[in-house]
Coordinates of N, CA and C and ligand atoms in Angstrom, one line a residue:
X1 N -168.0 121.8 -6.5 CA -169.4 121.5 -5.9 C -170.0 123.0 -5.8
X2 N -171.4 123.0 -6.1 CA -171.6 124.4 -6.3 C -172.1 124.9 -4.9
X3 N -171.9 126.1 -4.8 CA -172.3 126.3 -3.2 C -173.7 126.0 -2.7
X4 N -174.6 126.2 -3.6 CA -176.3 125.4 -3.2 C -176.0 124.3 -2.7
X5 N -175.0 123.4 -2.5 CA -174.8 121.8 -2.3 C -174.0 121.9 -1.6
X6 N -173.6 122.9 -0.8 CA -172.7 122.8 0.7 C -173.6 122.0 1.5
X7 N -172.3 121.4 2.3 CA -172.9 120.9 3.5 C -174.1 121.2 4.7
X8 N -173.6 122.6 4.6 CA -174.7 123.2 5.3 C -176.2 123.3 4.7
X9 N -176.1 123.4 3.5 CA -177.6 123.5 2.7 C -178.2 124.7 2.7
X10 N -177.1 125.7 3.0 CA -177.6 127.1 2.8 C -177.6 127.7 1.2
X11 N -178.4 128.3 0.6 CA -178.5 128.5 -0.7 C -178.6 130.0 -0.7
X12 N -177.8 131.0 -1.5 CA -178.4 132.5 -1.5 C -178.8 132.6 -3.3
X13 N -179.8 133.0 -3.1 CA -180.2 133.2 -4.2 C -180.3 135.0 -4.5
X14 N -180.0 135.5 -5.6 CA -180.1 136.5 -6.4 C -181.3 137.0 -6.9
X15 N -182.2 137.8 -6.4 CA -183.7 137.8 -7.1 C -183.5 139.3 -7.3
X16 N -183.8 139.8 -9.1 CA -183.9 140.6 -9.5 C -184.9 140.9 -10.5
X17 N -185.5 141.8 -10.5 CA -186.3 142.2 -12.0 C -185.9 143.3 -12.4
X18 N -185.6 142.5 -14.2 CA -184.8 143.7 -14.9 C -186.0 144.0 -16.1
X19 N -185.8 145.2 -16.5 CA -186.3 145.6 -17.9 C -185.3 144.9 -19.5
X20 N -186.1 144.7 -20.2 CA -185.4 144.4 -21.3 C -184.1 144.9 -21.7
X21 N -184.0 146.1 -21.5 CA -182.4 147.0 -21.8 C -181.7 146.4 -20.6
X22 N -181.9 146.0 -19.5 CA -181.1 145.9 -18.3 C -181.0 146.6 -17.2
X23 N -182.4 147.4 -17.0 CA -182.7 148.5 -15.8 C -183.4 148.0 -14.9
X24 N -182.9 148.0 -13.6 CA -183.9 147.7 -12.4 C -184.7 148.4 -11.8
X25 N -184.1 149.7 -12.4 CA -185.2 150.9 -11.5 C -185.2 152.3 -12.5
X26 N -186.0 153.1 -12.6 CA -186.4 154.6 -13.1 C -185.7 155.5 -12.5
X27 N -185.1 156.5 -13.0 CA -184.4 157.5 -12.6 C -185.0 157.9 -11.3
X28 N -186.6 158.1 -11.6 CA -187.4 159.0 -10.4 C -188.2 157.9 -9.3
X29 N -187.3 156.8 -9.3 CA -188.0 155.2 -8.7 C -189.2 154.8 -8.8
X30 N -189.9 155.1 -9.7 CA -191.3 154.7 -10.1 C -191.3 153.4 -10.4
X31 N -192.0 152.5 -9.5 CA -192.0 151.1 -10.3 C -193.3 150.7 -11.0
X32 N -193.8 152.3 -11.5 CA -195.2 151.5 -12.6 C -194.6 150.8 -13.6
X33 N -193.4 150.7 -14.0 CA -193.2 149.8 -14.8 C -193.4 148.3 -14.8
X34 N -193.2 147.9 -13.7 CA -193.5 146.6 -13.3 C -194.8 146.1 -13.5
X35 N -195.7 147.0 -13.3 CA -197.5 146.7 -13.5 C -198.0 146.9 -14.6
X36 N -196.9 147.4 -15.5 CA -197.7 147.9 -17.1 C -197.7 146.8 -17.8
X37 N -199.2 146.6 -18.0 CA -199.9 145.6 -18.6 C -199.4 145.4 -20.2
X38 N -198.9 144.1 -20.7 CA -198.7 144.3 -21.9 C -199.5 143.3 -22.3
X39 N -199.4 142.6 -23.7 CA -200.5 141.8 -24.4 C -200.6 140.5 -23.8
X40 N -201.1 140.0 -23.6 CA -201.2 138.5 -23.0 C -200.3 137.4 -23.8
X41 N -199.3 136.5 -23.3 CA -198.5 135.9 -23.8 C -199.5 134.4 -23.5
X42 N -200.1 133.8 -24.6 CA -201.1 132.6 -24.2 C -200.2 131.6 -24.0
X43 N -199.4 131.4 -24.6 CA -198.5 129.9 -23.8 C -198.0 129.8 -22.6
X44 N -198.0 131.0 -21.8 CA -197.5 131.4 -20.7 C -198.3 130.8 -19.6
X45 N -197.8 130.9 -18.2 CA -198.6 130.3 -17.0 C -198.8 131.3 -15.9
X46 N -199.9 131.4 -15.2 CA -200.0 132.4 -14.0 C -200.0 131.7 -12.8
X47 N -199.8 132.4 -12.0 CA -200.0 131.3 -10.6 C -201.0 132.2 -10.0
X48 N -201.7 131.5 -8.9 CA -202.8 132.1 -8.3 C -201.9 133.2 -6.9
X49 N -202.8 133.7 -6.2 CA -202.1 134.3 -5.2 C -201.9 133.4 -3.7
X50 N -202.6 132.0 -4.1 CA -202.6 131.2 -2.6 C -201.1 130.8 -3.0
X51 N -200.8 130.2 -4.2 CA -199.4 129.7 -5.1 C -198.3 130.8 -4.4
X52 N -198.4 132.1 -4.8 CA -197.2 133.0 -4.6 C -197.0 133.0 -3.3
X53 N -198.1 133.1 -2.0 CA -197.9 133.4 -1.0 C -197.2 131.8 -0.5
X54 N -197.7 130.9 -1.0 CA -196.6 129.6 -0.3 C -195.4 129.6 -0.5
X55 N -195.0 130.0 -1.9 CA -193.8 130.3 -2.3 C -192.8 131.1 -1.5
X56 N -193.7 132.3 -1.3 CA -192.8 133.1 -0.2 C -192.2 132.6 1.1
X57 N -193.5 131.6 1.5 CA -193.0 131.0 3.0 C -192.0 130.1 2.6
X58 N -191.5 129.5 2.0 CA -190.4 129.1 1.6 C -189.2 129.7 1.8
X59 N -189.2 131.2 1.5 CA -187.9 132.2 2.1 C -187.7 132.2 3.2
X60 N -186.3 132.1 3.7 CA -186.2 132.0 4.9 C -185.8 133.1 5.6
X61 N -185.1 134.1 4.8 CA -184.6 135.6 5.0 C -184.4 136.2 3.9
X62 N -184.3 137.4 4.0 CA -184.0 138.4 2.9 C -183.0 139.6 3.3
X63 N -182.2 139.5 2.6 CA -180.8 140.3 2.1 C -181.1 141.7 1.7
X64 N -181.0 143.0 1.9 CA -181.3 144.4 0.8 C -180.0 145.3 1.4
X65 N -179.6 146.4 0.5 CA -179.0 147.4 0.7 C -179.6 148.6 1.1
X66 N -179.1 149.2 1.5 CA -179.9 150.3 2.6 C -180.9 151.3 1.5
X67 N -180.3 151.2 0.0 CA -181.3 152.2 -0.4 C -182.6 151.4 -0.9
X68 N -182.7 150.3 -1.0 CA -183.6 149.0 -1.7 C -184.7 149.3 -0.5
X69 N -184.0 149.2 1.0 CA -184.7 149.0 2.1 C -185.7 150.3 2.4
X70 N -185.1 151.7 2.5 CA -185.6 152.9 2.2 C -186.8 152.8 0.9
X71 N -187.1 152.5 0.0 CA -187.8 152.5 -1.2 C -188.8 151.0 -0.6
X72 N -188.4 150.1 -0.1 CA -189.2 149.3 0.2 C -190.1 149.8 1.5
X73 N -189.6 150.3 2.4 CA -190.4 151.4 3.1 C -191.7 152.2 2.5
X74 N -190.9 152.9 1.7 CA -191.9 154.0 0.8 C -193.1 153.2 0.1
X75 N -192.5 151.9 -0.4 CA -193.8 151.1 -1.2 C -194.8 150.5 0.2
X76 N -194.3 150.6 1.6 CA -195.2 149.4 2.3 C -194.9 148.0 2.6
X77 N -193.6 147.8 2.6 CA -193.2 146.7 3.1 C -193.4 145.3 2.7
X78 N -192.9 145.0 1.6 CA -193.5 143.7 0.6 C -192.9 142.7 1.7
X79 N -191.8 142.6 2.4 CA -191.2 141.2 3.0 C -191.7 140.5 4.2
X80 N -193.0 141.3 4.3 CA -194.0 140.8 5.7 C -193.0 140.4 6.9
X81 N -193.4 138.9 7.7 CA -192.8 139.2 9.0 C -191.4 138.4 8.6
X82 N -191.0 138.1 7.5 CA -189.6 137.2 7.2 C -188.6 138.1 7.9
X83 N -187.5 137.3 8.5 CA -186.4 138.0 8.9 C -185.6 138.7 7.5
X84 N -185.4 139.7 7.9 CA -185.0 140.5 6.7 C -183.2 141.4 7.4
X85 N -182.5 141.6 6.6 CA -181.1 141.9 7.2 C -180.9 143.0 6.1
X86 N -180.4 144.3 6.6 CA -180.2 145.5 5.5 C -178.8 145.9 5.8
X87 N -178.2 146.0 4.9 CA -177.0 146.0 4.7 C -176.6 147.7 4.3
X88 N -175.9 148.4 5.7 CA -175.9 149.6 6.2 C -174.6 150.2 7.1
X89 N -174.0 151.2 6.6 CA -173.1 151.7 7.7 C -173.8 152.9 8.2
X90 N -174.9 152.8 8.4 CA -175.7 154.2 8.9 C -176.5 153.2 9.9
X91 N -176.6 154.4 10.7 CA -177.7 154.0 12.1 C -179.2 154.2 12.1
X92 N -179.8 152.9 11.6 CA -181.5 153.4 11.2 C -182.4 153.1 12.8
X93 N -183.6 153.4 12.6 CA -184.3 153.7 13.7 C -185.0 152.3 13.7
X94 N -185.2 151.6 14.7 CA -185.5 150.1 14.1 C -187.4 150.4 13.9
X95 N -188.0 149.4 12.6 CA -188.9 149.9 12.2 C -190.0 148.9 12.2
X96 N -189.2 147.5 12.1 CA -189.8 146.5 12.6 C -189.2 145.3 13.1
X97 N -189.6 144.4 14.0 CA -188.8 143.4 14.8 C -188.0 142.0 13.8
X98 N -188.8 142.2 13.0 CA -187.8 141.1 11.7 C -186.8 142.0 11.2
X99 N -186.4 143.1 11.3 CA -185.3 143.8 10.6 C -184.3 143.9 11.4
X100 N -183.1 143.7 11.0 CA -181.7 143.7 11.6 C -181.2 144.3 10.8
X101 N -179.9 145.3 11.5 CA -178.9 146.2 10.4 C -177.9 145.3 10.3
X102 N -176.8 145.4 9.4 CA -175.5 144.9 9.2 C -174.7 145.6 8.7
X103 N -173.5 145.6 9.3 CA -172.6 146.5 8.6 C -171.4 145.6 8.8
X104 N -170.5 145.5 8.0 CA -169.0 145.1 8.1 C -169.2 143.7 6.8
X105 N -168.4 143.0 7.0 CA -167.9 141.8 5.9 C -168.9 141.5 5.3
X106 N -169.2 141.1 3.9 CA -170.1 140.4 3.6 C -170.0 138.9 3.7
X107 N -169.2 138.4 3.4 CA -168.7 136.9 3.4 C -169.1 136.6 5.1
X108 N -168.6 137.2 5.9 CA -169.0 136.8 7.4 C -170.2 137.0 7.6
X109 N -171.0 137.8 7.1 CA -172.5 138.0 7.3 C -173.4 136.5 6.7
X110 N -172.9 136.2 5.7 CA -173.2 134.8 4.6 C -173.3 133.8 5.8
X111 N -171.4 133.6 5.6 CA -171.1 132.4 6.6 C -171.3 131.7 7.9
X112 N -171.3 133.4 8.7 CA -171.1 132.9 10.1 C -172.7 133.4 10.6
X113 N -173.0 134.2 10.5 CA -174.2 135.1 10.9 C -175.6 134.3 10.2
X114 N -175.6 134.3 8.7 CA -176.9 133.6 7.9 C -177.0 131.9 8.0
X115 N -176.1 131.4 7.6 CA -175.8 130.2 7.2 C -176.4 129.3 8.3
X116 N -176.0 129.4 9.5 CA -176.2 128.8 10.8 C -178.1 128.6 11.0
X117 N -178.3 129.6 10.7 CA -180.0 130.1 11.0 C -180.8 129.8 9.6
X118 N -180.6 129.9 8.6 CA -181.2 130.2 7.2 C -180.7 128.8 6.5
X119 N -181.5 128.4 5.4 CA -180.9 127.6 4.6 C -181.4 128.6 3.0
X120 N -182.3 128.9 3.1 CA -182.9 129.6 1.6 C -182.8 131.4 2.0
X121 N -181.7 131.8 1.7 CA -181.5 133.3 1.8 C -181.6 134.2 0.4
X122 N -182.5 135.0 0.6 CA -182.8 135.8 -0.9 C -182.0 137.2 -0.5
X123 N -181.3 137.5 -1.6 CA -180.8 138.8 -1.8 C -181.4 139.4 -2.8
X124 N -182.0 140.8 -2.7 CA -183.1 141.2 -3.4 C -182.8 142.5 -3.9
X125 N -181.4 142.7 -3.9 CA -181.2 144.1 -4.1 C -180.7 144.9 -3.1
X126 N -180.0 146.2 -3.5 CA -180.4 146.8 -5.2 C -179.1 146.1 -6.0
X127 N -178.7 147.4 -6.9 CA -177.3 146.5 -7.8 C -176.2 146.9 -7.4
X128 N -175.9 147.9 -6.2 CA -174.6 147.8 -5.5 C -174.5 146.9 -4.8
X129 N -175.4 146.4 -3.7 CA -175.3 145.3 -3.2 C -175.1 143.7 -4.0
X130 N -176.0 143.8 -5.0 CA -175.8 142.5 -5.7 C -174.5 142.1 -6.3
X131 N -174.1 143.4 -6.7 CA -172.6 143.5 -7.6 C -171.4 142.8 -6.5
X132 N -171.7 143.6 -5.3 CA -171.0 143.1 -3.9 C -170.4 141.7 -3.8
X133 N -171.9 141.3 -3.6 CA -172.0 139.9 -3.3 C -171.6 138.8 -4.5
X134 N -171.8 139.4 -5.7 CA -171.4 138.4 -7.2 C -169.4 138.5 -6.8
X135 N -169.1 139.6 -6.9 CA -167.9 139.9 -6.6 C -167.2 139.1 -5.8
X136 N -167.8 139.0 -4.9 CA -167.5 138.3 -3.7 C -167.6 136.9 -3.6
X137 N -168.1 136.4 -4.6 CA -168.7 135.0 -4.8 C -169.8 134.4 -3.8
X138 N -170.5 135.0 -3.7 CA -171.6 134.7 -2.3 C -172.9 134.4 -2.7
X139 N -173.0 134.3 -4.2 CA -174.2 133.7 -4.7 C -174.2 132.5 -5.4
X140 N -175.2 132.1 -5.1 CA -175.2 130.6 -5.5 C -176.4 130.2 -6.7
X141 N -177.4 131.3 -6.8 CA -178.4 131.2 -7.9 C -178.9 132.6 -8.2
X142 N -178.8 132.8 -9.3 CA -179.8 134.1 -9.8 C -180.7 133.9 -10.4
X143 N -181.9 134.0 -9.8 CA -183.3 134.0 -10.7 C -183.4 135.9 -11.2
X144 N -183.3 135.6 -12.3 CA -184.0 137.2 -13.1 C -185.1 136.8 -13.8
X145 N -185.9 138.1 -13.3 CA -187.2 138.3 -13.9 C -187.4 139.4 -14.8
X146 N -187.4 139.3 -16.3 CA -187.3 140.2 -17.6 C -188.8 140.6 -17.5
X147 N -188.7 141.8 -17.3 CA -189.9 142.5 -17.8 C -190.4 143.1 -19.4
X148 N -191.1 142.9 -19.9 CA -191.4 143.4 -21.5 C -191.6 144.7 -21.8
X149 N -190.7 145.5 -21.3 CA -190.7 146.7 -21.2 C -189.3 147.4 -21.7
X150 N -188.9 148.3 -22.4 CA -187.6 149.1 -22.5 C -187.6 150.4 -21.8
X151 N -187.1 150.9 -20.8 CA -186.9 151.7 -20.0 C -186.1 152.9 -20.5
X152 N -184.9 152.5 -21.2 CA -184.1 153.7 -21.9 C -183.1 154.1 -20.8
X153 N -183.7 154.3 -19.8 CA -182.4 154.9 -18.9 C -183.0 154.7 -17.2
X154 N -181.9 154.5 -16.5 CA -182.2 154.1 -15.3 C -180.9 153.5 -14.6
X155 N -181.2 152.8 -13.3 CA -180.0 152.0 -12.6 C -179.8 150.6 -13.2
X156 N -178.7 150.4 -13.9 CA -178.1 149.2 -14.4 C -178.4 148.1 -13.4
X157 N -178.7 146.8 -14.1 CA -179.0 145.7 -13.2 C -177.4 145.7 -12.7
X158 N -176.5 145.0 -13.5 CA -175.0 144.7 -13.2 C -174.1 145.7 -14.2
X159 N -173.6 146.8 -13.3 CA -173.2 148.1 -13.3 C -171.8 148.1 -13.5
X160 N -171.2 147.3 -12.5 CA -169.7 147.7 -12.8 C -168.9 146.4 -13.5
X161 N -168.2 146.3 -13.5 CA -167.3 145.3 -13.7 C -166.9 144.0 -13.1
X162 N -167.5 143.0 -13.7 CA -168.0 141.9 -12.9 C -167.0 140.9 -13.3
X163 N -166.4 139.9 -12.8 CA -165.6 138.7 -12.9 C -166.2 137.8 -14.1
X164 N -165.7 137.6 -15.1 CA -166.5 136.7 -16.3 C -166.6 135.3 -15.4
X165 N -167.9 134.6 -16.2 CA -168.1 133.7 -15.6 C -169.4 132.7 -16.1
X166 N -169.6 131.5 -16.2 CA -170.3 130.7 -16.8 C -171.4 130.5 -15.5
X167 N -172.4 130.6 -15.6 CA -173.7 130.2 -15.1 C -174.7 129.3 -16.0
X168 N -175.2 128.2 -15.0 CA -176.0 127.0 -15.5 C -177.3 127.6 -15.7
X169 N -178.0 127.4 -16.8 CA -179.3 127.2 -16.7 C -180.2 126.6 -16.2
X170 N -181.1 126.7 -15.1 CA -182.0 125.5 -14.8 C -183.2 125.6 -15.0
X171 N -184.0 126.8 -15.0 CA -185.1 127.0 -15.1 C -185.4 128.0 -16.0
X172 N -186.8 127.8 -16.8 CA -187.4 129.2 -17.7 C -189.1 128.7 -17.3
X173 N -189.5 129.9 -16.9 CA -191.1 130.0 -17.0 C -191.5 131.5 -17.3
X174 N -192.0 131.1 -18.6 CA -192.7 132.1 -19.0 C -194.7 132.5 -18.5
X175 N -194.4 133.7 -17.9 CA -196.0 134.1 -17.6 C -196.5 134.5 -18.6
X176 N -197.8 134.5 -18.4 CA -198.9 135.1 -19.1 C -198.8 136.4 -19.3
X177 N -198.4 137.6 -18.3 CA -197.9 138.6 -18.2 C -196.8 139.1 -19.2
X178 N -196.3 138.1 -19.9 CA -195.0 138.4 -20.4 C -193.7 138.8 -20.1
X179 N -193.8 138.6 -18.7 CA -192.7 138.5 -18.2 C -192.0 136.9 -17.9
X180 N -190.6 137.1 -18.0 CA -190.1 135.8 -18.2 C -189.2 135.2 -16.9
X181 N -189.1 134.3 -16.3 CA -188.2 134.5 -15.0 C -187.0 133.5 -15.6
X182 N -185.8 133.4 -15.4 CA -184.7 132.7 -15.8 C -184.0 132.6 -14.2
X183 N -183.8 131.0 -14.1 CA -183.2 130.5 -13.2 C -181.8 129.9 -13.5
X184 N -180.7 130.4 -12.9 CA -179.0 129.9 -13.2 C -178.8 129.5 -11.6
X185 N -178.0 128.7 -12.1 CA -176.8 128.4 -10.9 C -175.4 128.4 -11.1
X186 N -174.3 128.7 -10.1 CA -173.3 129.1 -10.4 C -172.9 128.0 -10.9
X187 N -171.8 128.0 -11.7 CA -170.8 127.2 -12.3 C -170.2 126.1 -11.2
X188 N -169.7 125.2 -11.6 CA -169.3 124.4 -10.3 C -167.7 124.8 -10.5
X189 N -167.2 125.1 -8.9 CA -166.1 125.7 -9.1 C -164.8 124.9 -8.9
Ligands
NAP1 N1 -186.1 145.8 -10.2 C1 -185.9 145.2 -9.2 O1 -185.8 143.8 -8.9 C2 -185.0 146.0 -7.9 C3 -184.4 145.2 -6.7 C4 -184.3 145.9 -5.7 C5 -184.1 147.1 -5.7 N2 -184.6 147.8 -6.7 C6 -184.1 149.7 -6.8 O2 -182.5 150.0 -7.0 C7 -182.4 150.8 -6.2 C8 -181.7 151.0 -5.1 O3 -180.3 150.4 -5.4 P1 -178.7 150.7 -5.5 O4 -177.9 149.9 -5.7 O5 -179.3 152.0 -5.6 O6 -178.9 150.5 -4.0 P2 -178.8 149.0 -2.8 O7 -177.8 148.3 -2.9 O8 -179.8 148.7 -2.3 O9 -178.4 150.0 -1.5 C9 -177.0 150.5 -1.7 C10 -176.5 151.0 0.3 O10 -176.2 149.5 0.7 C11 -175.0 149.6 1.2 N3 -174.2 148.7 1.3 C12 -173.7 148.2 -0.2 N4 -172.9 147.8 -0.1 C13 -172.6 147.3 1.0 C14 -171.0 147.0 2.1 N5 -170.3 146.0 1.3 N6 -170.8 147.0 3.1 C15 -171.8 148.1 3.8 N7 -173.1 148.7 3.4 C16 -172.9 148.5 2.1 C17 -174.7 150.9 1.5 O11 -175.6 151.5 2.5 P3 -175.3 152.8 3.6 O12 -175.1 154.1 2.5 O13 -176.4 152.7 4.3 O14 -174.3 152.6 4.1 C18 -175.3 151.8 0.4 O15 -175.1 152.7 0.1 C19 -184.0 151.1 -5.7 O16 -184.4 152.4 -6.7 C20 -184.8 150.1 -5.6 O17 -185.8 150.1 -5.8 C21 -185.1 147.1 -7.6

């Protein structure tokens, strides 16, 4: 049974935006490549700010690594008041009441700490933490948004050696701005 259909109903979705050549960040951490306008893809869809906001309300909790956390703070905190868990071995000052810091076993984090409280859990980076979640079989769905740009160098989306495995394509959405969102669920175990 796919993990997303477990009795508790919780689903861990790994969401990342990648360049065409498989990078999620530039060496200098600039995110300008995410906004680079390309040619309009006429057959694509676009969503309104209201639709985007309504969708974000369906996310119960975010999980991120400490380097992504640092960058998110610099960018102006895109996760609002949604509960957020930052995985880190370091001590951090409390920046917002919605943020908790976690150090320890990741399976315990998901199964014991998060699953009883949250259904729709979004793992939003970075590469290191996503890699670890995948290695541990803690990801139920992958939502990969591919940006219409080659970066040439940077931080690889899936850098290390992951166990081979099939994923089921569930949905494809092409946007007018040339971004393509690919949704996969974990194959039956
Ligand atoms: N394009 C996208 O969609 C996207 C999404 C997210 C992030 N990013 C980018 O990716 C970069 C950050 O990614 P990253 O791979 O360098 O770092 P990361 O995964 O965000 O954070 C790594 C840190 O998380 C903590 N950590 C990871 N696994 C752990 C574990 N098993 N136990 C305890 N702590 C653990 C450690 O923190 P401590 O060192 O504090 O112990 C580790 O140094 C940034 O440039 C960010 O902007 C891009």
